Amino acid sequence: MTDVHRDVPPGTPRTLTSDEQLALTGERTVPGIPAENYWFRRHEVAYAHIVGRCAGRRVLEAGSGEGYGAAMLADAGARVTCVDYDESAVAHTRRRYRQVEVRQGNLIDLPLPDGSVDVVVNFQVIEHLWDQPAFLTECARVLRPGGELLISTPNRITFSPGRDTPLNPFHTRELNAAELSGLLADAGFTLTSMLGVHHGERLAGLDRKWGGSLIDAQIERALAGQPWPEDLIADVARIGAEDFDIRDADDAGIDASLDLLAIAMRP
């Protein structure tokens, strides 16, 4: 694996030192691991899409994980507070991303006052929560009137197709667009936009190269415990956030999207 990492093309995430790296457990994605780069970039594109929306605003990232997304928002001019339940993630974010404020806490009991933030960001987290309605109620509480809730989550239809239970053992309940819209409405939010994350042209080409699905090519080898071919690692390591498209629901069927990105307003 060392030889493959040395040959990774310029512009891909560098391998981080042990004191910089948060352990990769499968529960969250982290930057700096070439073989993890597909999932990292698929998460990163949602942050890239909203950085302008958050600039100059007070932002809560609820479930901040490794902290890279909160840092992206802070570097673009947002005032960011992170809340995460995992103590190791909180310690890592405090150590690595000094531009954000970090608090340890439960997402259904957020350690912030009522009406104290302009935006709540919750990316790739709600599918991990046991009490999704209680979490959304907390989001409404800490948002000021007119504030925005931005949520991304895997689309259940494409992420765990044909299953009643999630494929990912860390997920409690995955959602399709209609289910996410319903949860937001029940919590009193007004949905202003439902977007979908899709493979762009270059990723579509990699899907064809790897037998119809780049995702399946990665998962099958991981589940089988097989070493990855060098060209698969190289292909994955070259992926950038720009290789994904974010489309309006009307532009392409939302049910065919990989991930959902909902924008909702607290009245």
PDB file of C-alpha atoms in Angstrom:
ATOM      1  CA  MET A   1       0.000   0.000   0.000  1.00  0.00           C
ATOM      2  CA  THR A   2       2.907   2.337   0.626  1.00  0.00           C
ATOM      3  CA  ASP A   3       4.012   2.134  -2.995  1.00  0.00           C
ATOM      4  CA  VAL A   4       0.502   2.966  -4.209  1.00  0.00           C
ATOM      5  CA  HIS A   5       0.290   5.991  -1.902  1.00  0.00           C
ATOM      6  CA  ARG A   6       3.608   7.277  -3.202  1.00  0.00           C
ATOM      7  CA  ASP A   7       2.253   7.148  -6.756  1.00  0.00           C
ATOM      8  CA  VAL A   8      -1.008   9.006  -6.041  1.00  0.00           C
ATOM      9  CA  PRO A   9      -1.349  11.898  -8.525  1.00  0.00           C
ATOM     10  CA  PRO A  10      -0.892  15.528  -7.436  1.00  0.00           C
ATOM     11  CA  GLY A  11      -3.978  17.231  -6.041  1.00  0.00           C
ATOM     12  CA  THR A  12      -5.288  14.187  -4.147  1.00  0.00           C
ATOM     13  CA  PRO A  13      -5.479  14.310  -0.330  1.00  0.00           C
ATOM     14  CA  ARG A  14      -2.109  13.689   1.274  1.00  0.00           C
ATOM     15  CA  THR A  15      -1.694  10.905   3.808  1.00  0.00           C
ATOM     16  CA  LEU A  16      -1.896  12.530   7.224  1.00  0.00           C
ATOM     17  CA  THR A  17       0.426  11.831  10.098  1.00  0.00           C
ATOM     18  CA  SER A  18      -0.872   9.781  13.022  1.00  0.00           C
ATOM     19  CA  ASP A  19      -1.330  12.852  15.209  1.00  0.00           C
ATOM     20  CA  GLU A  20      -3.425  14.540  12.488  1.00  0.00           C
ATOM     21  CA  GLN A  21      -5.571  11.545  11.537  1.00  0.00           C
ATOM     22  CA  LEU A  22      -8.847  10.541  13.163  1.00  0.00           C
ATOM     23  CA  ALA A  23      -9.243   6.775  13.146  1.00  0.00           C
ATOM     24  CA  LEU A  24     -11.263   5.416  10.218  1.00  0.00           C
ATOM     25  CA  THR A  25     -13.917   3.208  11.836  1.00  0.00           C
ATOM     26  CA  GLY A  26     -16.488   3.040   9.032  1.00  0.00           C
ATOM     27  CA  GLU A  27     -18.873   5.322  10.921  1.00  0.00           C
ATOM     28  CA  ARG A  28     -17.550   8.530   9.335  1.00  0.00           C
ATOM     29  CA  THR A  29     -15.340   9.499   6.438  1.00  0.00           C
ATOM     30  CA  VAL A  30     -12.020  11.262   6.954  1.00  0.00           C
ATOM     31  CA  PRO A  31      -9.648  13.109   4.615  1.00  0.00           C
ATOM     32  CA  GLY A  32      -6.152  12.001   3.714  1.00  0.00           C
ATOM     33  CA  ILE A  33      -6.743   8.311   2.877  1.00  0.00           C
ATOM     34  CA  PRO A  34      -6.503   7.627  -0.876  1.00  0.00           C
ATOM     35  CA  ALA A  35      -8.677   4.478  -0.762  1.00  0.00           C
ATOM     36  CA  GLU A  36     -11.356   6.441   1.169  1.00  0.00           C
ATOM     37  CA  ASN A  37     -11.266   9.363  -1.249  1.00  0.00           C
ATOM     38  CA  TYR A  38     -14.489   8.541  -3.131  1.00  0.00           C
ATOM     39  CA  TRP A  39     -16.595   8.771   0.037  1.00  0.00           C
ATOM     40  CA  PHE A  40     -14.729  11.802   1.329  1.00  0.00           C
ATOM     41  CA  ARG A  41     -15.270  13.720  -1.926  1.00  0.00           C
ATOM     42  CA  ARG A  42     -18.928  12.639  -2.073  1.00  0.00           C
ATOM     43  CA  HIS A  43     -19.378  14.239   1.356  1.00  0.00           C
ATOM     44  CA  GLU A  44     -17.215  17.254   0.555  1.00  0.00           C
ATOM     45  CA  VAL A  45     -19.295  18.306  -2.469  1.00  0.00           C
ATOM     46  CA  ALA A  46     -22.254  19.166  -0.230  1.00  0.00           C
ATOM     47  CA  TYR A  47     -20.103  21.531   1.846  1.00  0.00           C
ATOM     48  CA  ALA A  48     -18.698  23.104  -1.318  1.00  0.00           C
ATOM     49  CA  HIS A  49     -22.267  23.723  -2.475  1.00  0.00           C
ATOM     50  CA  ILE A  50     -23.252  25.678   0.665  1.00  0.00           C
ATOM     51  CA  VAL A  51     -20.120  27.650   1.609  1.00  0.00           C
ATOM     52  CA  GLY A  52     -21.420  30.859   0.053  1.00  0.00           C
ATOM     53  CA  ARG A  53     -24.772  30.413   1.768  1.00  0.00           C
ATOM     54  CA  CYS A  54     -23.077  30.253   5.182  1.00  0.00           C
ATOM     55  CA  ALA A  55     -20.525  33.066   4.807  1.00  0.00           C
ATOM     56  CA  GLY A  56     -20.969  35.798   7.402  1.00  0.00           C
ATOM     57  CA  ARG A  57     -23.572  33.788   9.335  1.00  0.00           C
ATOM     58  CA  ARG A  58     -23.540  32.015  12.689  1.00  0.00           C
ATOM     59  CA  VAL A  59     -23.527  28.298  11.892  1.00  0.00           C
ATOM     60  CA  LEU A  60     -23.999  25.198  14.003  1.00  0.00           C
ATOM     61  CA  GLU A  61     -22.693  21.966  12.537  1.00  0.00           C
ATOM     62  CA  ALA A  62     -24.650  19.294  14.383  1.00  0.00           C
ATOM     63  CA  GLY A  63     -22.633  16.099  14.142  1.00  0.00           C
ATOM     64  CA  SER A  64     -19.338  17.508  12.884  1.00  0.00           C
ATOM     65  CA  GLY A  65     -17.353  14.257  12.803  1.00  0.00           C
ATOM     66  CA  GLU A  66     -13.740  14.793  11.765  1.00  0.00           C
ATOM     67  CA  GLY A  67     -14.317  18.544  11.429  1.00  0.00           C
ATOM     68  CA  TYR A  68     -13.171  19.151   7.833  1.00  0.00           C
ATOM     69  CA  GLY A  69     -16.583  20.458   6.744  1.00  0.00           C
ATOM     70  CA  ALA A  70     -16.851  22.917   9.615  1.00  0.00           C
ATOM     71  CA  ALA A  71     -13.353  24.148   8.774  1.00  0.00           C
ATOM     72  CA  MET A  72     -14.360  24.683   5.127  1.00  0.00           C
ATOM     73  CA  LEU A  73     -17.296  26.829   6.244  1.00  0.00           C
ATOM     74  CA  ALA A  74     -15.202  28.798   8.738  1.00  0.00           C
ATOM     75  CA  ASP A  75     -12.482  29.433   6.164  1.00  0.00           C
ATOM     76  CA  ALA A  76     -15.170  30.889   3.876  1.00  0.00           C
ATOM     77  CA  GLY A  77     -16.283  33.398   6.513  1.00  0.00           C
ATOM     78  CA  ALA A  78     -18.851  31.598   8.684  1.00  0.00           C
ATOM     79  CA  ARG A  79     -18.725  31.666  12.492  1.00  0.00           C
ATOM     80  CA  VAL A  80     -18.960  27.959  13.227  1.00  0.00           C
ATOM     81  CA  THR A  81     -19.779  26.007  16.360  1.00  0.00           C
ATOM     82  CA  CYS A  82     -19.438  22.223  16.135  1.00  0.00           C
ATOM     83  CA  VAL A  83     -21.302  19.752  18.305  1.00  0.00           C
ATOM     84  CA  ASP A  84     -20.480  16.045  18.255  1.00  0.00           C
ATOM     85  CA  TYR A  85     -21.192  13.233  20.704  1.00  0.00           C
ATOM     86  CA  ASP A  86     -17.930  11.363  20.136  1.00  0.00           C
ATOM     87  CA  GLU A  87     -15.209  12.530  22.521  1.00  0.00           C
ATOM     88  CA  SER A  88     -12.354  11.423  20.248  1.00  0.00           C
ATOM     89  CA  ALA A  89     -13.823  13.377  17.311  1.00  0.00           C
ATOM     90  CA  VAL A  90     -14.285  16.456  19.513  1.00  0.00           C
ATOM     91  CA  ALA A  91     -10.684  16.273  20.740  1.00  0.00           C
ATOM     92  CA  HIS A  92      -9.409  15.793  17.180  1.00  0.00           C
ATOM     93  CA  THR A  93     -11.401  18.754  15.813  1.00  0.00           C
ATOM     94  CA  ARG A  94     -10.219  21.019  18.626  1.00  0.00           C
ATOM     95  CA  ARG A  95      -6.622  20.049  17.945  1.00  0.00           C
ATOM     96  CA  ARG A  96      -6.651  20.263  14.158  1.00  0.00           C
ATOM     97  CA  TYR A  97      -9.177  23.002  13.307  1.00  0.00           C
ATOM     98  CA  ARG A  98      -8.560  25.988  15.541  1.00  0.00           C
ATOM     99  CA  GLN A  99     -10.865  28.206  13.451  1.00  0.00           C
ATOM    100  CA  VAL A 100     -14.026  26.539  14.841  1.00  0.00           C
ATOM    101  CA  GLU A 101     -15.558  26.308  18.312  1.00  0.00           C
ATOM    102  CA  VAL A 102     -16.167  22.708  19.376  1.00  0.00           C
ATOM    103  CA  ARG A 103     -18.538  21.341  22.020  1.00  0.00           C
ATOM    104  CA  GLN A 104     -19.269  17.790  23.078  1.00  0.00           C
ATOM    105  CA  GLY A 105     -22.967  17.041  23.334  1.00  0.00           C
ATOM    106  CA  ASN A 106     -26.023  15.018  22.398  1.00  0.00           C
ATOM    107  CA  LEU A 107     -27.797  16.100  19.211  1.00  0.00           C
ATOM    108  CA  ILE A 108     -31.226  15.735  20.799  1.00  0.00           C
ATOM    109  CA  ASP A 109     -30.129  18.060  23.634  1.00  0.00           C
ATOM    110  CA  LEU A 110     -27.988  20.649  21.858  1.00  0.00           C
ATOM    111  CA  PRO A 111     -25.826  22.774  24.207  1.00  0.00           C
ATOM    112  CA  LEU A 112     -26.921  26.088  22.634  1.00  0.00           C
ATOM    113  CA  PRO A 113     -29.555  28.677  23.593  1.00  0.00           C
ATOM    114  CA  ASP A 114     -32.862  29.133  21.793  1.00  0.00           C
ATOM    115  CA  GLY A 115     -32.679  31.136  18.555  1.00  0.00           C
ATOM    116  CA  SER A 116     -28.893  31.456  18.717  1.00  0.00           C
ATOM    117  CA  VAL A 117     -27.816  30.426  15.183  1.00  0.00           C
ATOM    118  CA  ASP A 118     -28.629  31.394  11.607  1.00  0.00           C
ATOM    119  CA  VAL A 119     -27.893  28.023   9.999  1.00  0.00           C
ATOM    120  CA  VAL A 120     -27.787  24.415  11.162  1.00  0.00           C
ATOM    121  CA  VAL A 121     -25.721  22.065   8.994  1.00  0.00           C
ATOM    122  CA  ASN A 122     -26.279  18.334   9.425  1.00  0.00           C
ATOM    123  CA  PHE A 123     -24.479  16.353   6.744  1.00  0.00           C
ATOM    124  CA  GLN A 124     -24.502  12.554   6.618  1.00  0.00           C
ATOM    125  CA  VAL A 125     -25.655  12.306  10.230  1.00  0.00           C
ATOM    126  CA  ILE A 126     -29.449  12.038  10.528  1.00  0.00           C
ATOM    127  CA  GLU A 127     -29.355   8.429   9.267  1.00  0.00           C
ATOM    128  CA  HIS A 128     -27.261   7.564  12.366  1.00  0.00           C
ATOM    129  CA  LEU A 129     -29.804   8.935  14.866  1.00  0.00           C
ATOM    130  CA  TRP A 130     -32.350   6.867  16.765  1.00  0.00           C
ATOM    131  CA  ASP A 131     -34.738   9.771  17.379  1.00  0.00           C
ATOM    132  CA  GLN A 132     -34.789  11.808  14.189  1.00  0.00           C
ATOM    133  CA  PRO A 133     -37.939  13.839  15.062  1.00  0.00           C
ATOM    134  CA  ALA A 134     -36.438  14.917  18.407  1.00  0.00           C
ATOM    135  CA  PHE A 135     -33.274  16.052  16.650  1.00  0.00           C
ATOM    136  CA  LEU A 136     -35.214  18.161  14.142  1.00  0.00           C
ATOM    137  CA  THR A 137     -37.176  19.728  17.004  1.00  0.00           C
ATOM    138  CA  GLU A 138     -33.860  20.725  18.590  1.00  0.00           C
ATOM    139  CA  CYS A 139     -32.707  22.233  15.297  1.00  0.00           C
ATOM    140  CA  ALA A 140     -35.861  24.366  15.203  1.00  0.00           C
ATOM    141  CA  ARG A 141     -35.242  25.467  18.795  1.00  0.00           C
ATOM    142  CA  VAL A 142     -31.680  26.743  18.264  1.00  0.00           C
ATOM    143  CA  LEU A 143     -32.447  28.412  14.917  1.00  0.00           C
ATOM    144  CA  ARG A 144     -33.608  32.013  14.814  1.00  0.00           C
ATOM    145  CA  PRO A 145     -36.882  32.682  12.946  1.00  0.00           C
ATOM    146  CA  GLY A 146     -36.085  32.567   9.232  1.00  0.00           C
ATOM    147  CA  GLY A 147     -32.972  30.478   9.871  1.00  0.00           C
ATOM    148  CA  GLU A 148     -32.038  27.576   7.619  1.00  0.00           C
ATOM    149  CA  LEU A 149     -31.518  23.867   8.189  1.00  0.00           C
ATOM    150  CA  LEU A 150     -29.262  22.163   5.633  1.00  0.00           C
ATOM    151  CA  ILE A 151     -29.327  18.350   5.671  1.00  0.00           C
ATOM    152  CA  SER A 152     -27.592  15.778   3.514  1.00  0.00           C
ATOM    153  CA  THR A 153     -28.183  12.055   3.854  1.00  0.00           C
ATOM    154  CA  PRO A 154     -27.835   8.931   1.701  1.00  0.00           C
ATOM    155  CA  ASN A 155     -30.857   8.305  -0.493  1.00  0.00           C
ATOM    156  CA  ARG A 156     -32.328   5.068   0.856  1.00  0.00           C
ATOM    157  CA  ILE A 157     -33.541   4.024  -2.590  1.00  0.00           C
ATOM    158  CA  THR A 158     -30.039   3.893  -4.075  1.00  0.00           C
ATOM    159  CA  PHE A 159     -27.950   3.325  -0.925  1.00  0.00           C
ATOM    160  CA  SER A 160     -29.758   0.241   0.411  1.00  0.00           C
ATOM    161  CA  PRO A 161     -31.892  -0.789  -2.574  1.00  0.00           C
ATOM    162  CA  GLY A 162     -34.699  -3.224  -1.920  1.00  0.00           C
ATOM    163  CA  ARG A 163     -33.950  -3.506   1.800  1.00  0.00           C
ATOM    164  CA  ASP A 164     -36.009  -2.755   4.901  1.00  0.00           C
ATOM    165  CA  THR A 165     -32.867  -2.291   7.015  1.00  0.00           C
ATOM    166  CA  PRO A 166     -29.756  -0.273   6.107  1.00  0.00           C
ATOM    167  CA  LEU A 167     -26.708  -1.969   4.633  1.00  0.00           C
ATOM    168  CA  ASN A 168     -24.451   0.221   6.763  1.00  0.00           C
ATOM    169  CA  PRO A 169     -24.386  -1.149  10.344  1.00  0.00           C
ATOM    170  CA  PHE A 170     -23.933   2.378  11.731  1.00  0.00           C
ATOM    171  CA  HIS A 171     -27.215   3.606  10.197  1.00  0.00           C
ATOM    172  CA  THR A 172     -30.457   3.367  12.161  1.00  0.00           C
ATOM    173  CA  ARG A 173     -32.931   4.669   9.556  1.00  0.00           C
ATOM    174  CA  GLU A 174     -32.215   5.801   6.011  1.00  0.00           C
ATOM    175  CA  LEU A 175     -34.615   8.099   4.167  1.00  0.00           C
ATOM    176  CA  ASN A 176     -35.858   8.768   0.675  1.00  0.00           C
ATOM    177  CA  ALA A 177     -36.795  12.267  -0.446  1.00  0.00           C
ATOM    178  CA  ALA A 178     -40.469  11.936   0.494  1.00  0.00           C
ATOM    179  CA  GLU A 179     -39.637  10.601   3.958  1.00  0.00           C
ATOM    180  CA  LEU A 180     -37.126  13.375   4.638  1.00  0.00           C
ATOM    181  CA  SER A 181     -39.613  15.990   3.423  1.00  0.00           C
ATOM    182  CA  GLY A 182     -42.244  14.548   5.751  1.00  0.00           C
ATOM    183  CA  LEU A 183     -39.951  14.652   8.791  1.00  0.00           C
ATOM    184  CA  LEU A 184     -39.071  18.277   8.091  1.00  0.00           C
ATOM    185  CA  ALA A 185     -42.715  19.255   7.713  1.00  0.00           C
ATOM    186  CA  ASP A 186     -43.652  17.465  10.942  1.00  0.00           C
ATOM    187  CA  ALA A 187     -40.952  19.463  12.769  1.00  0.00           C
ATOM    188  CA  GLY A 188     -42.422  22.724  11.475  1.00  0.00           C
ATOM    189  CA  PHE A 189     -39.898  23.454   8.731  1.00  0.00           C
ATOM    190  CA  THR A 190     -40.733  24.796   5.293  1.00  0.00           C
ATOM    191  CA  LEU A 191     -38.846  22.877   2.613  1.00  0.00           C
ATOM    192  CA  THR A 192     -37.390  25.329   0.101  1.00  0.00           C
ATOM    193  CA  SER A 193     -35.275  22.951  -1.986  1.00  0.00           C
ATOM    194  CA  MET A 194     -34.631  19.216  -2.343  1.00  0.00           C
ATOM    195  CA  LEU A 195     -31.457  18.518  -4.300  1.00  0.00           C
ATOM    196  CA  GLY A 196     -29.745  15.303  -5.349  1.00  0.00           C
ATOM    197  CA  VAL A 197     -26.062  14.349  -5.575  1.00  0.00           C
ATOM    198  CA  HIS A 198     -25.210  12.432  -8.762  1.00  0.00           C
ATOM    199  CA  HIS A 199     -22.119  11.144 -10.517  1.00  0.00           C
ATOM    200  CA  GLY A 200     -20.818  13.620 -13.066  1.00  0.00           C
ATOM    201  CA  GLU A 201     -19.435  12.734 -16.472  1.00  0.00           C
ATOM    202  CA  ARG A 202     -16.028  11.478 -15.322  1.00  0.00           C
ATOM    203  CA  LEU A 203     -17.494   9.303 -12.578  1.00  0.00           C
ATOM    204  CA  ALA A 204     -20.002   7.897 -15.039  1.00  0.00           C
ATOM    205  CA  GLY A 205     -17.005   6.875 -17.136  1.00  0.00           C
ATOM    206  CA  LEU A 206     -15.438   5.156 -14.133  1.00  0.00           C
ATOM    207  CA  ASP A 207     -18.724   3.344 -13.499  1.00  0.00           C
ATOM    208  CA  ARG A 208     -18.508   1.920 -17.011  1.00  0.00           C
ATOM    209  CA  LYS A 209     -14.845   1.015 -16.550  1.00  0.00           C
ATOM    210  CA  TRP A 210     -15.529  -0.916 -13.348  1.00  0.00           C
ATOM    211  CA  GLY A 211     -18.341  -3.131 -14.575  1.00  0.00           C
ATOM    212  CA  GLY A 212     -21.217  -0.680 -14.191  1.00  0.00           C
ATOM    213  CA  SER A 213     -20.567   0.664 -10.679  1.00  0.00           C
ATOM    214  CA  LEU A 214     -17.446   2.169  -9.154  1.00  0.00           C
ATOM    215  CA  ILE A 215     -19.187   1.967  -5.772  1.00  0.00           C
ATOM    216  CA  ASP A 216     -19.778  -1.783  -6.093  1.00  0.00           C
ATOM    217  CA  ALA A 217     -16.197  -2.329  -7.243  1.00  0.00           C
ATOM    218  CA  GLN A 218     -14.959  -0.778  -4.001  1.00  0.00           C
ATOM    219  CA  ILE A 219     -17.482  -2.448  -1.700  1.00  0.00           C
ATOM    220  CA  GLU A 220     -17.089  -5.927  -3.172  1.00  0.00           C
ATOM    221  CA  ARG A 221     -13.324  -5.919  -2.641  1.00  0.00           C
ATOM    222  CA  ALA A 222     -13.652  -4.488   0.861  1.00  0.00           C
ATOM    223  CA  LEU A 223     -16.225  -7.111   1.911  1.00  0.00           C
ATOM    224  CA  ALA A 224     -14.158  -9.919   0.408  1.00  0.00           C
ATOM    225  CA  GLY A 225     -11.008  -8.675   2.091  1.00  0.00           C
ATOM    226  CA  GLN A 226      -9.292  -8.574  -1.279  1.00  0.00           C
ATOM    227  CA  PRO A 227      -6.453  -6.187  -2.085  1.00  0.00           C
ATOM    228  CA  TRP A 228      -7.470  -3.427  -4.457  1.00  0.00           C
ATOM    229  CA  PRO A 229      -5.941  -3.373  -7.926  1.00  0.00           C
ATOM    230  CA  GLU A 230      -3.502  -0.495  -8.268  1.00  0.00           C
ATOM    231  CA  ASP A 231      -5.582   1.099 -11.030  1.00  0.00           C
ATOM    232  CA  LEU A 232      -8.699   1.065  -8.820  1.00  0.00           C
ATOM    233  CA  ILE A 233      -6.865   2.874  -6.019  1.00  0.00           C
ATOM    234  CA  ALA A 234      -5.431   5.338  -8.540  1.00  0.00           C
ATOM    235  CA  ASP A 235      -8.879   5.996 -10.034  1.00  0.00           C
ATOM    236  CA  VAL A 236     -10.418   6.533  -6.599  1.00  0.00           C
ATOM    237  CA  ALA A 237      -7.560   8.735  -5.424  1.00  0.00           C
ATOM    238  CA  ARG A 238      -8.001  11.088  -8.407  1.00  0.00           C
ATOM    239  CA  ILE A 239     -11.666  11.855  -7.669  1.00  0.00           C
ATOM    240  CA  GLY A 240     -12.499  15.439  -6.727  1.00  0.00           C
ATOM    241  CA  ALA A 241     -15.663  17.050  -5.411  1.00  0.00           C
ATOM    242  CA  GLU A 242     -16.109  18.569  -8.884  1.00  0.00           C
ATOM    243  CA  ASP A 243     -16.705  15.061 -10.267  1.00  0.00           C
ATOM    244  CA  PHE A 244     -20.119  15.018  -8.577  1.00  0.00           C
ATOM    245  CA  ASP A 245     -23.162  16.983  -9.752  1.00  0.00           C
ATOM    246  CA  ILE A 246     -25.789  18.510  -7.476  1.00  0.00           C
ATOM    247  CA  ARG A 247     -29.077  18.799  -9.331  1.00  0.00           C
ATOM    248  CA  ASP A 248     -32.546  20.115  -8.609  1.00  0.00           C
ATOM    249  CA  ALA A 249     -35.187  17.469  -8.190  1.00  0.00           C
ATOM    250  CA  ASP A 250     -36.833  18.645 -11.404  1.00  0.00           C
ATOM    251  CA  ASP A 251     -33.622  18.315 -13.439  1.00  0.00           C
ATOM    252  CA  ALA A 252     -33.213  14.585 -12.826  1.00  0.00           C
ATOM    253  CA  GLY A 253     -35.345  12.178 -10.818  1.00  0.00           C
ATOM    254  CA  ILE A 254     -34.586  12.731  -7.139  1.00  0.00           C
ATOM    255  CA  ASP A 255     -35.148   9.034  -6.489  1.00  0.00           C
ATOM    256  CA  ALA A 256     -32.127   8.251  -8.694  1.00  0.00           C
ATOM    257  CA  SER A 257     -29.778  10.464  -6.654  1.00  0.00           C
ATOM    258  CA  LEU A 258     -26.982   9.074  -4.506  1.00  0.00           C
ATOM    259  CA  ASP A 259     -27.472  11.513  -1.631  1.00  0.00           C
ATOM    260  CA  LEU A 260     -30.196  14.000  -0.763  1.00  0.00           C
ATOM    261  CA  LEU A 261     -29.487  17.655   0.116  1.00  0.00           C
ATOM    262  CA  ALA A 262     -32.458  19.396   1.681  1.00  0.00           C
ATOM    263  CA  ILE A 263     -32.686  23.126   2.394  1.00  0.00           C
ATOM    264  CA  ALA A 264     -35.442  24.038   4.843  1.00  0.00           C
ATOM    265  CA  MET A 265     -36.446  27.207   6.691  1.00  0.00           C
ATOM    266  CA  ARG A 266     -37.703  27.736  10.196  1.00  0.00           C
ATOM    267  CA  PRO A 267     -40.730  30.062   9.900  1.00  0.00           C
TER     268      PRO A 267
END
